[in-house]
Structure formats: structure tokens, C-alpha cells
Amino acid sequence: EMVMTQSPATLSLSPGERASLSCRTSQNIRSSLAWYQQKPGQAPRLLIYDASTRATGVPARFSGSGSGTEFTLTISSLQSDDFAIYYCQQYNNWWTFGQGTKVEVK
Amino acid sequence: VQLVESGGGLVLPGGSLRLSCAAAGLDFSDSTIHWVRQTPGKGLEWIGHIRSRGIGYTAAYSESLEDRFTISRDDSQNMAYLQINGLKTEDTAMYYCARSLEAPFDIWGQGTMVTVSS
């Protein structure tokens, strides 16, 4: 069974600060990882896929890195619109989501 | 470009429900359509998917779920469906459809809420 571990559970930062979110998988998934952003009352939105490819329309301040079992989503300078919950998802072996990291205003 | 779910509501335990997912403005026939549910306790959970005609309309389901879920599609109507039988209180969730084509889950519906309660 694939286990996804996101950390931290909550990240408290101020606008303009850099955010680094971690996602670890229990098995090697190569680069088969996506990141999603979800705001209250909305469906998730695809940000990054194949570990580092930005989806259409996603601002350049969002970047993804990593391969194998360790991945990072970086938001270079937080904007007010970026405070949300972020989920990672692996698709090397079916589809599994992490439990999410909430990015909140400090 | 959108997906729109419908069919959710309040259902008694043991009941059945068919959720619908209507597609507009996207390459539906070539898309794989997924169903995902979300609860406060378990987060996002992939239920299953149905692939396109080119891949034989094959459906696959999460191994962690019982055989109570069936996904189907009707490309002539740009529709996908999720049939849930023997509903349990733990099936209470927001149910989303989403599509993957060249990127995973790049389009999501707004979700339909299913509440299982007596």
C-alpha cells in the first residue's frame, strides 16, 4: 500500500514569504507526482504534474521538485490568493493523495 | 470547459445512488474520467476511473473500497456515472468527477454532496 506523508500539517507564513511544502512516498514513484491547491468550498485545482511541470495558467511562483520518494512544492513569494490547502498525489501505482498541508496567514 | 456533477442528496443506509458527471467543452471521448470523494476525516480518496474507448472503456477501482461502486460512461451524451450500492454512513462525502488526458486531474467538477443517514 502506498503511503503519502505531507509535512508540515500547517504552515503559518506572511504574504511575501517563501513556502516549502514536503511530500514523501513510501515507494519509489519516479516523477509521477502532482500538486493541487484547494480553497474552501472549491474543488482542487491542478498546479504541478510530473513533479515539476506547471499546469496551464499556473503562476511561475509555484515550482515543484524531487523524484523517487521525496518531493517539494515551493511558492517563492506568497500572495494573498495562495493561502489554501495543498495536496500531493502520486500516480505511479494507481492514484493516492496525501493528507494535505494548510498554508495559513501568520 | 467544465464538468458538472449531480445526483447527490440524503440517502438512507442500505440505499443506492447514481451520480452523474456532465462534460462540456472538453475532449470527453478521449479523456479518462475519475471519481474522487472527500471527507473531513479521510481527505481526498480516489474511487476509480473509466478509460476512453481507445483503451477499451476499462474501469478500475481502489482496492481499499468494496465492490459497491460502478463507473460507467456514455460518450454520445458526454456523461459519466458513479453507481453506489449498499450505502453506508461512512460513504457520506463530497463526490467529485475529474478528468485526466495529458495531465492528471486537470479538470474537476464542483462536486455533489452525498449524505447517508437515517
Coordinates of N, CA and C in Angstrom, one line a residue:
Chain A
E1 N 0.8 -1.2 0.0 CA 0.0 0.0 0.0 C 0.9 1.2 0.0
M2 N 0.6 2.1 -0.9 CA 1.3 3.4 -1.0 C 0.9 4.3 0.2
V3 N 1.8 4.9 0.9 CA 1.6 5.8 1.9 C 2.2 7.1 1.5
M4 N 1.4 8.2 1.6 CA 1.8 9.5 1.3 C 1.9 10.3 2.6
T5 N 3.0 11.0 2.8 CA 3.2 11.8 4.0 C 3.5 13.2 3.7
Q6 N 2.6 14.2 4.0 CA 2.9 15.6 3.8 C 3.3 16.3 5.1
S7 N 4.2 17.2 4.9 CA 4.6 17.9 6.1 C 5.0 19.3 5.7
P8 N 4.8 20.3 6.6 CA 4.1 20.1 7.9 C 2.6 20.1 7.6
A9 N 1.8 19.8 8.7 CA 0.4 19.8 8.5 C -0.1 21.2 8.3
T10 N 0.5 22.1 9.0 CA 0.1 23.6 8.9 C 1.4 24.4 8.8
L11 N 1.3 25.4 7.9 CA 2.4 26.3 7.7 C 1.9 27.7 7.8
S12 N 2.4 28.4 8.8 CA 2.0 29.7 9.1 C 3.0 30.7 8.6
L13 N 2.6 31.5 7.6 CA 3.6 32.4 7.0 C 2.9 33.7 6.6
S14 N 3.7 34.7 6.4 CA 3.2 36.0 6.0 C 3.2 36.2 4.5
P15 N 2.4 37.1 3.9 CA 2.5 37.4 2.5 C 3.9 37.8 2.1
G16 N 4.4 37.4 1.0 CA 5.7 37.7 0.6 C 6.8 36.7 1.0
E17 N 6.5 35.9 1.9 CA 7.4 34.9 2.4 C 7.4 33.7 1.4
R18 N 8.5 32.9 1.5 CA 8.7 31.7 0.7 C 8.1 30.5 1.5
A19 N 7.3 29.6 0.8 CA 6.7 28.5 1.4 C 7.4 27.2 0.7
S20 N 7.7 26.3 1.6 CA 8.2 25.0 1.1 C 7.4 23.9 1.7
L21 N 6.8 23.1 0.9 CA 5.9 22.0 1.4 C 6.5 20.7 0.9
S22 N 6.5 19.7 1.8 CA 7.1 18.4 1.6 C 6.1 17.3 1.4
C23 N 6.4 16.4 0.5 CA 5.6 15.2 0.3 C 6.5 14.0 0.1
R24 N 6.3 13.0 0.9 CA 7.1 11.8 0.9 C 6.2 10.6 0.6
T25 N 6.8 9.7 -0.3 CA 6.0 8.5 -0.6 C 6.7 7.3 0.0
S26 N 6.0 6.2 0.2 CA 6.6 5.0 0.8 C 7.2 4.1 -0.2
Q27 N 7.0 4.4 -1.5 CA 7.6 3.7 -2.6 C 8.1 4.6 -3.6
N28 N 9.1 4.2 -4.4 CA 9.7 5.0 -5.4 C 8.6 5.2 -6.5
I29 N 8.3 6.5 -6.8 CA 7.3 6.8 -7.8 C 7.9 7.5 -9.0
R30 N 9.2 7.5 -9.1 CA 9.9 8.3 -10.1 C 9.5 9.7 -10.1
S31 N 8.9 10.2 -11.1 CA 8.4 11.6 -11.1 C 6.9 11.7 -11.3
S32 N 6.2 10.6 -10.9 CA 4.7 10.6 -11.1 C 4.0 11.2 -9.9
L33 N 4.2 12.5 -9.8 CA 3.6 13.3 -8.6 C 3.0 14.6 -9.1
A34 N 1.8 14.9 -8.5 CA 1.1 16.1 -8.8 C 0.8 16.9 -7.5
W35 N 0.7 18.2 -7.7 CA 0.3 19.0 -6.5 C -1.0 19.7 -6.9
Y36 N -1.9 19.8 -5.9 CA -3.2 20.5 -6.1 C -3.4 21.6 -5.0
Q37 N -4.1 22.6 -5.3 CA -4.5 23.6 -4.4 C -6.0 23.6 -4.2
Q38 N -6.4 23.6 -2.9 CA -7.8 23.7 -2.7 C -8.2 24.8 -1.7
K39 N -9.2 25.6 -2.1 CA -9.7 26.6 -1.2 C -11.1 26.2 -0.7
P40 N -11.5 26.8 0.4 CA -12.8 26.4 1.0 C -14.0 26.5 0.0
G41 N -14.7 25.4 -0.1 CA -15.9 25.4 -0.9 C -15.6 25.2 -2.4
Q42 N -14.3 24.9 -2.7 CA -14.0 24.7 -4.1 C -13.4 23.3 -4.3
A43 N -13.4 22.9 -5.6 CA -12.7 21.6 -5.9 C -11.2 21.9 -6.0
P44 N -10.4 20.8 -5.8 CA -8.9 21.0 -6.0 C -8.6 21.5 -7.4
R45 N -7.5 22.2 -7.5 CA -7.0 22.7 -8.8 C -5.6 22.2 -9.0
L46 N -5.4 21.7 -10.2 CA -4.0 21.1 -10.5 C -3.0 22.3 -10.6
L47 N -1.9 22.2 -9.9 CA -0.8 23.1 -10.0 C 0.4 22.6 -10.8
I48 N 0.8 21.4 -10.4 CA 2.1 20.8 -10.9 C 1.8 19.3 -11.2
Y49 N 2.4 18.8 -12.3 CA 2.3 17.4 -12.5 C 3.7 17.0 -13.0
D50 N 3.9 15.7 -13.1 CA 5.2 15.1 -13.4 C 6.3 15.7 -12.5
A51 N 6.0 16.0 -11.3 CA 6.8 16.5 -10.2 C 7.2 18.0 -10.4
S52 N 7.4 18.4 -11.7 CA 7.9 19.8 -11.8 C 7.3 20.6 -13.0
T53 N 6.3 20.1 -13.7 CA 5.7 20.8 -14.8 C 4.5 21.5 -14.3
R54 N 4.5 22.9 -14.5 CA 3.3 23.7 -14.1 C 2.2 23.4 -15.1
A55 N 1.0 23.3 -14.5 CA -0.2 23.2 -15.3 C -0.5 24.5 -16.0
T56 N -1.4 24.5 -17.0 CA -1.7 25.7 -17.7 C -2.3 26.8 -16.8
G57 N -1.7 28.0 -17.0 CA -2.2 29.1 -16.2 C -1.7 29.2 -14.8
V58 N -0.9 28.4 -14.4 CA -0.3 28.4 -13.0 C 0.8 29.4 -13.0
P59 N 0.8 30.3 -12.0 CA 1.9 31.4 -12.0 C 3.2 30.8 -11.7
A60 N 4.2 31.4 -12.2 CA 5.6 31.0 -12.1 C 6.1 30.9 -10.7
R61 N 5.5 31.5 -9.7 CA 5.9 31.5 -8.3 C 5.8 30.1 -7.7
F62 N 5.0 29.3 -8.4 CA 4.8 27.9 -8.0 C 5.8 27.0 -8.7
S63 N 6.6 26.2 -8.0 CA 7.5 25.3 -8.6 C 7.5 24.0 -7.8
G64 N 7.8 22.9 -8.5 CA 7.9 21.6 -7.9 C 9.2 21.0 -8.2
S65 N 9.7 20.1 -7.3 CA 11.0 19.5 -7.5 C 10.9 18.1 -6.8
G66 N 11.9 17.3 -7.1 CA 12.0 16.0 -6.5 C 11.8 14.8 -7.4
S67 N 12.1 13.7 -7.0 CA 11.9 12.4 -7.7 C 12.1 11.3 -6.7
G68 N 11.6 10.1 -7.1 CA 11.8 9.0 -6.2 C 10.8 8.9 -5.1
T69 N 11.2 9.4 -3.9 CA 10.3 9.3 -2.8 C 10.1 10.7 -2.1
E70 N 10.9 11.7 -2.5 CA 10.8 13.0 -1.8 C 10.6 14.1 -2.8
F71 N 9.6 14.9 -2.5 CA 9.1 16.0 -3.4 C 8.9 17.2 -2.6
T72 N 9.0 18.4 -3.3 CA 8.8 19.6 -2.7 C 8.0 20.5 -3.6
L73 N 7.0 21.2 -3.0 CA 6.3 22.3 -3.7 C 6.8 23.6 -3.1
T74 N 7.3 24.5 -3.9 CA 7.8 25.8 -3.4 C 6.9 26.9 -4.0
I75 N 6.5 27.8 -3.1 CA 5.9 29.1 -3.5 C 6.8 30.2 -3.2
S76 N 7.4 30.8 -4.2 CA 8.5 31.7 -4.0 C 8.2 32.9 -3.2
S77 N 7.0 33.5 -3.3 CA 6.6 34.7 -2.6 C 5.1 34.6 -2.5
L78 N 4.6 34.3 -1.3 CA 3.2 34.1 -1.0 C 2.4 35.3 -1.3
Q79 N 1.3 35.1 -2.1 CA 0.3 36.1 -2.4 C -0.9 35.8 -1.6
S80 N -1.8 36.8 -1.4 CA -3.0 36.6 -0.5 C -3.8 35.4 -1.1
D81 N -3.8 35.2 -2.4 CA -4.6 34.2 -3.0 C -4.0 32.8 -2.8
D82 N -2.8 32.7 -2.3 CA -2.2 31.4 -2.1 C -2.5 30.7 -0.8
F83 N -3.1 31.3 0.1 CA -3.4 30.7 1.4 C -4.6 29.7 1.2
A84 N -4.2 28.5 1.4 CA -5.1 27.4 1.0 C -4.6 26.1 1.5
I85 N -5.2 25.0 1.1 CA -4.7 23.6 1.4 C -4.0 23.1 0.2
Y86 N -2.9 22.4 0.3 CA -2.2 21.8 -0.8 C -2.0 20.3 -0.6
Y87 N -2.4 19.6 -1.7 CA -2.3 18.2 -1.6 C -1.3 17.7 -2.7
C88 N -0.6 16.6 -2.3 CA 0.2 15.9 -3.3 C -0.6 14.6 -3.7
Q89 N -0.2 14.1 -4.9 CA -0.9 12.9 -5.4 C 0.1 12.1 -6.2
Q90 N 0.2 10.8 -6.0 CA 1.1 10.0 -6.8 C 0.2 9.3 -7.8
Y91 N 0.8 9.0 -9.0 CA 0.1 8.3 -10.0 C 1.0 7.3 -10.7
N92 N 2.0 6.8 -9.9 CA 2.8 5.7 -10.4 C 2.1 4.4 -10.3
N93 N 1.4 4.2 -9.2 CA 0.6 3.0 -8.9 C -0.8 3.4 -8.5
W94 N -1.7 3.4 -9.5 CA -3.0 4.0 -9.3 C -2.9 5.4 -8.8
W95 N -3.8 5.8 -7.9 CA -3.8 7.2 -7.6 C -4.0 7.3 -6.0
T96 N -3.1 8.1 -5.4 CA -3.2 8.3 -3.9 C -2.9 9.7 -3.6
F97 N -3.7 10.3 -2.7 CA -3.5 11.6 -2.3 C -2.8 11.7 -0.9
G98 N -2.0 12.7 -0.7 CA -1.6 13.0 0.7 C -2.7 13.6 1.5
Q99 N -2.4 13.8 2.8 CA -3.4 14.4 3.7 C -3.5 15.9 3.7
G100 N -2.6 16.5 3.0 CA -2.6 18.0 2.8 C -1.8 18.8 3.8
T101 N -1.4 19.9 3.3 CA -0.7 21.0 4.1 C -1.5 22.2 4.0
K102 N -1.9 22.8 5.1 CA -2.6 24.0 5.1 C -1.7 25.2 5.3
V103 N -1.7 26.1 4.3 CA -0.9 27.3 4.4 C -1.8 28.4 4.9
E104 N -1.5 28.9 6.0 CA -2.3 30.0 6.7 C -1.5 31.2 6.9
V105 N -2.3 32.3 7.1 CA -1.7 33.6 7.3 C -1.2 33.7 8.8
K106 N 0.1 34.1 8.9 CA 0.7 34.2 10.2 C 0.2 35.5 10.9
Chain B
V1 N -15.1 25.0 -20.6 CA -14.6 23.7 -20.3 C -15.0 23.4 -18.9
Q2 N -15.8 22.4 -18.7 CA -16.3 22.1 -17.3 C -16.8 20.7 -17.2
L3 N -16.8 20.2 -15.9 CA -17.5 19.0 -15.5 C -18.5 19.5 -14.5
V4 N -19.7 18.9 -14.5 CA -20.8 19.2 -13.6 C -21.4 17.9 -13.0
E5 N -21.2 17.8 -11.7 CA -21.8 16.6 -11.1 C -23.2 16.9 -10.6
S6 N -24.0 15.8 -10.5 CA -25.4 15.9 -10.0 C -25.8 14.6 -9.4
G7 N -26.9 14.6 -8.7 CA -27.4 13.3 -8.2 C -27.2 13.0 -6.7
G8 N -26.5 13.9 -6.0 CA -26.2 13.7 -4.6 C -27.5 14.0 -3.8
G9 N -27.4 13.8 -2.5 CA -28.5 14.1 -1.6 C -28.5 13.2 -0.4
L10 N -29.6 13.2 0.3 CA -29.7 12.4 1.6 C -30.3 11.1 1.2
V11 N -29.6 10.0 1.7 CA -30.0 8.7 1.4 C -30.0 7.8 2.7
L12 N -30.9 6.9 2.8 CA -30.9 6.0 3.9 C -29.8 5.0 3.8
P13 N -29.2 4.5 4.9 CA -28.3 3.4 4.9 C -28.9 2.2 4.2
G14 N -28.0 1.6 3.3 CA -28.5 0.5 2.5 C -29.1 0.9 1.2
G15 N -29.3 2.1 1.0 CA -29.8 2.6 -0.3 C -28.8 2.6 -1.4
S16 N -29.3 3.1 -2.6 CA -28.4 3.2 -3.7 C -28.5 4.6 -4.3
L17 N -27.5 5.0 -5.1 CA -27.5 6.3 -5.7 C -26.7 6.2 -7.0
R18 N -27.1 7.0 -8.0 CA -26.3 7.1 -9.2 C -26.0 8.6 -9.3
L19 N -24.7 8.9 -9.3 CA -24.2 10.2 -9.5 C -23.8 10.4 -11.0
S20 N -24.1 11.6 -11.5 CA -23.8 11.9 -12.9 C -22.7 13.0 -13.0
C21 N -22.0 12.9 -14.1 CA -21.0 13.9 -14.4 C -21.1 14.3 -15.8
A22 N -21.5 15.5 -16.1 CA -21.8 16.0 -17.4 C -20.6 16.9 -17.8
A23 N -20.1 16.6 -19.0 CA -18.9 17.3 -19.6 C -19.3 18.3 -20.7
A24 N -18.6 19.4 -20.7 CA -18.9 20.4 -21.7 C -17.6 21.1 -22.1
G25 N -17.4 21.2 -23.4 CA -16.2 22.0 -23.9 C -14.9 21.3 -23.8
L26 N -14.9 20.0 -23.5 CA -13.6 19.3 -23.4 C -13.6 18.0 -24.3
D27 N -12.5 17.5 -24.5 CA -12.3 16.3 -25.3 C -12.8 15.1 -24.5
F28 N -14.1 14.9 -24.3 CA -14.6 13.9 -23.4 C -14.2 12.5 -23.9
S29 N -14.4 12.2 -25.1 CA -14.3 10.9 -25.6 C -12.9 10.3 -25.4
D30 N -11.9 11.2 -25.4 CA -10.5 10.7 -25.3 C -10.0 10.8 -23.8
S31 N -10.9 11.3 -22.9 CA -10.5 11.5 -21.5 C -10.8 10.3 -20.7
T32 N -9.9 10.1 -19.7 CA -10.2 9.2 -18.6 C -11.0 10.0 -17.6
I33 N -12.1 9.4 -17.1 CA -12.9 10.1 -16.1 C -12.7 9.4 -14.7
H34 N -12.4 10.2 -13.7 CA -12.2 9.6 -12.4 C -13.3 10.1 -11.5
W35 N -13.5 9.3 -10.4 CA -14.4 9.8 -9.3 C -13.5 9.8 -8.1
V36 N -13.7 10.9 -7.3 CA -12.9 11.1 -6.1 C -13.9 11.6 -5.0
R37 N -13.7 11.2 -3.8 CA -14.5 11.7 -2.8 C -13.7 12.3 -1.7
Q38 N -14.3 13.2 -0.9 CA -13.6 14.0 0.1 C -14.4 14.1 1.4
T39 N -13.8 13.7 2.5 CA -14.4 13.8 3.8 C -13.4 14.5 4.7
P40 N -13.9 15.2 5.7 CA -13.0 15.8 6.6 C -12.0 14.9 7.3
G41 N -12.5 13.6 7.5 CA -11.7 12.7 8.2 C -10.6 12.0 7.4
K42 N -11.0 11.6 6.2 CA -10.1 10.8 5.3 C -9.5 11.6 4.2
G43 N -9.9 12.8 4.0 CA -9.3 13.7 3.0 C -9.8 13.2 1.6
L44 N -8.9 13.4 0.6 CA -9.3 13.0 -0.8 C -9.0 11.5 -1.0
E45 N -10.0 10.9 -1.6 CA -9.9 9.4 -1.8 C -10.3 9.1 -3.2
W46 N -9.4 8.5 -4.0 CA -9.7 8.1 -5.4 C -10.6 6.9 -5.3
I47 N -11.7 6.9 -6.0 CA -12.6 5.8 -6.0 C -12.4 4.9 -7.2
G48 N -12.2 5.5 -8.4 CA -11.9 4.7 -9.5 C -12.0 5.5 -10.8
H49 N -11.8 4.9 -11.9 CA -11.8 5.6 -13.2 C -12.4 4.7 -14.3
I50 N -12.7 5.4 -15.4 CA -13.1 4.7 -16.6 C -12.3 5.3 -17.7
R51 N -11.7 4.5 -18.5 CA -10.8 5.0 -19.6 C -11.6 5.2 -20.8
S52 N -11.0 5.7 -21.8 CA -11.7 6.0 -23.1 C -11.9 4.8 -24.0
R53 N -12.6 5.0 -25.0 CA -12.9 3.9 -26.0 C -11.6 3.4 -26.5
G54 N -10.7 4.2 -26.8 CA -9.4 3.8 -27.3 C -8.7 2.8 -26.4
I55 N -9.0 2.8 -25.2 CA -8.4 1.9 -24.2 C -9.4 0.9 -23.7
G56 N -10.5 0.8 -24.5 CA -11.4 -0.3 -24.2 C -12.4 0.0 -23.1
Y57 N -12.6 1.3 -22.8 CA -13.6 1.7 -21.8 C -13.3 0.9 -20.4
T58 N -12.1 0.6 -20.2 CA -11.8 -0.2 -19.0 C -12.0 0.6 -17.7
A59 N -12.6 0.0 -16.7 CA -12.8 0.6 -15.4 C -11.9 0.0 -14.4
A60 N -11.4 0.8 -13.4 CA -10.6 0.3 -12.3 C -11.0 1.0 -11.1
Y61 N -10.9 0.3 -10.0 CA -11.3 0.8 -8.7 C -10.3 0.7 -7.6
S62 N -10.4 1.6 -6.6 CA -9.5 1.5 -5.5 C -9.6 0.1 -4.8
E63 N -8.5 -0.5 -4.5 CA -8.5 -1.8 -3.8 C -9.1 -1.6 -2.4
S64 N -9.0 -0.5 -1.8 CA -9.5 -0.3 -0.5 C -11.0 -0.2 -0.3
L65 N -11.7 -0.1 -1.5 CA -13.1 0.0 -1.5 C -13.7 -1.3 -1.8
E66 N -14.9 -1.5 -1.3 CA -15.7 -2.7 -1.6 C -16.2 -2.7 -3.0
D67 N -16.8 -3.8 -3.4 CA -17.4 -3.8 -4.8 C -18.7 -3.2 -4.8
R68 N -18.9 -2.1 -4.2 CA -20.2 -1.4 -4.2 C -20.3 -0.2 -5.2
F69 N -19.1 0.0 -5.9 CA -19.0 1.2 -6.7 C -18.9 0.7 -8.2
T70 N -19.6 1.3 -9.1 CA -19.5 1.0 -10.5 C -19.5 2.3 -11.3
I71 N -18.5 2.4 -12.2 CA -18.3 3.6 -13.0 C -18.7 3.2 -14.4
S72 N -19.4 4.1 -15.1 CA -19.8 3.9 -16.5 C -19.7 5.2 -17.2
R73 N -19.9 5.2 -18.5 CA -19.8 6.4 -19.3 C -20.7 6.2 -20.6
D74 N -21.2 7.4 -21.1 CA -21.9 7.4 -22.3 C -21.3 8.6 -23.1
D75 N -20.4 8.2 -24.0 CA -19.8 9.2 -24.8 C -20.7 10.0 -25.7
S76 N -21.8 9.4 -26.1 CA -22.8 10.1 -27.0 C -23.4 11.2 -26.3
Q77 N -23.5 11.2 -25.0 CA -24.1 12.2 -24.1 C -23.1 13.0 -23.4
N78 N -21.8 12.7 -23.5 CA -20.7 13.3 -22.8 C -21.0 13.2 -21.3
M79 N -21.3 12.0 -20.8 CA -21.7 11.8 -19.5 C -20.9 10.6 -18.9
A80 N -20.6 10.7 -17.6 CA -20.1 9.6 -16.8 C -20.9 9.4 -15.6
Y81 N -20.9 8.2 -15.0 CA -21.7 7.9 -13.9 C -21.0 7.1 -12.8
L82 N -21.4 7.3 -11.6 CA -20.9 6.5 -10.5 C -22.2 5.9 -9.8
Q83 N -22.3 4.6 -9.8 CA -23.3 3.9 -9.1 C -22.8 3.4 -7.8
I84 N -23.5 3.8 -6.7 CA -23.1 3.3 -5.4 C -24.2 2.5 -4.8
N85 N -24.0 1.3 -4.4 CA -25.0 0.4 -3.8 C -24.6 0.2 -2.3
G86 N -25.6 -0.2 -1.6 CA -25.4 -0.6 -0.2 C -24.8 0.6 0.6
L87 N -25.3 1.8 0.5 CA -24.7 2.9 1.1 C -24.6 2.8 2.6
K88 N -23.4 3.3 3.1 CA -23.1 3.3 4.5 C -22.9 4.7 5.0
T89 N -23.0 4.9 6.3 CA -22.8 6.2 6.8 C -21.4 6.8 6.5
E90 N -20.4 5.9 6.4 CA -19.1 6.3 6.1 C -18.9 6.7 4.6
D91 N -19.9 6.5 3.8 CA -19.9 7.0 2.4 C -20.3 8.5 2.3
T92 N -20.7 9.1 3.4 CA -21.0 10.5 3.4 C -19.8 11.3 3.0
A93 N -19.9 12.1 2.0 CA -18.7 12.8 1.4 C -19.2 13.7 0.3
M94 N -18.3 14.5 -0.1 CA -18.4 15.3 -1.3 C -17.8 14.4 -2.4
Y95 N -18.5 14.2 -3.5 CA -18.1 13.4 -4.6 C -17.8 14.3 -5.8
Y96 N -16.6 14.1 -6.3 CA -16.1 14.9 -7.5 C -15.9 13.9 -8.7
C97 N -16.1 14.4 -9.9 CA -15.5 13.8 -11.0 C -14.4 14.7 -11.5
A98 N -13.5 14.0 -12.2 CA -12.3 14.8 -12.7 C -11.8 14.0 -13.9
R99 N -11.1 14.7 -14.8 CA -10.6 14.0 -16.0 C -9.1 14.1 -16.0
S100 N -8.5 13.1 -16.6 CA -7.1 13.1 -17.0 C -7.0 12.8 -18.5
L101 N -6.1 13.5 -19.1 CA -5.9 13.3 -20.5 C -4.3 13.4 -20.7
E102 N -3.8 14.5 -20.9 CA -2.4 14.7 -21.0 C -1.8 15.0 -19.6
A103 N -2.6 15.4 -18.7 CA -2.1 15.7 -17.4 C -3.1 15.1 -16.4
P104 N -2.7 14.8 -15.2 CA -3.6 14.1 -14.3 C -4.6 15.1 -13.7
F105 N -5.8 14.8 -13.6 CA -6.9 15.5 -12.9 C -6.8 17.0 -13.2
D106 N -6.8 17.4 -14.5 CA -6.6 18.8 -14.8 C -7.9 19.6 -14.8
I107 N -9.0 18.8 -14.8 CA -10.4 19.5 -14.8 C -11.2 18.7 -13.7
W108 N -11.8 19.5 -12.8 CA -12.7 18.9 -11.8 C -14.1 19.5 -11.9
G109 N -15.0 18.8 -11.5 CA -16.4 19.3 -11.3 C -16.4 20.1 -9.9
Q110 N -17.5 20.6 -9.6 CA -17.7 21.4 -8.4 C -18.1 20.5 -7.2
G111 N -18.5 19.2 -7.5 CA -18.8 18.3 -6.5 C -20.3 18.2 -6.2
T112 N -20.7 17.0 -5.8 CA -22.1 16.8 -5.3 C -22.0 16.1 -4.0
M113 N -22.8 16.6 -3.0 CA -22.7 16.1 -1.7 C -23.6 14.9 -1.5
V114 N -23.1 13.8 -0.9 CA -23.9 12.6 -0.5 C -23.9 12.5 1.0
T115 N -25.1 12.4 1.6 CA -25.2 12.2 3.0 C -26.0 11.0 3.2
V116 N -25.4 10.0 4.0 CA -26.0 8.8 4.3 C -26.4 8.8 5.7
S117 N -27.7 8.8 6.0 CA -28.2 8.9 7.4 C -29.6 8.5 7.5
S118 N -29.9 7.9 8.7 CA -31.3 7.5 8.9 C -32.1 8.6 9.6

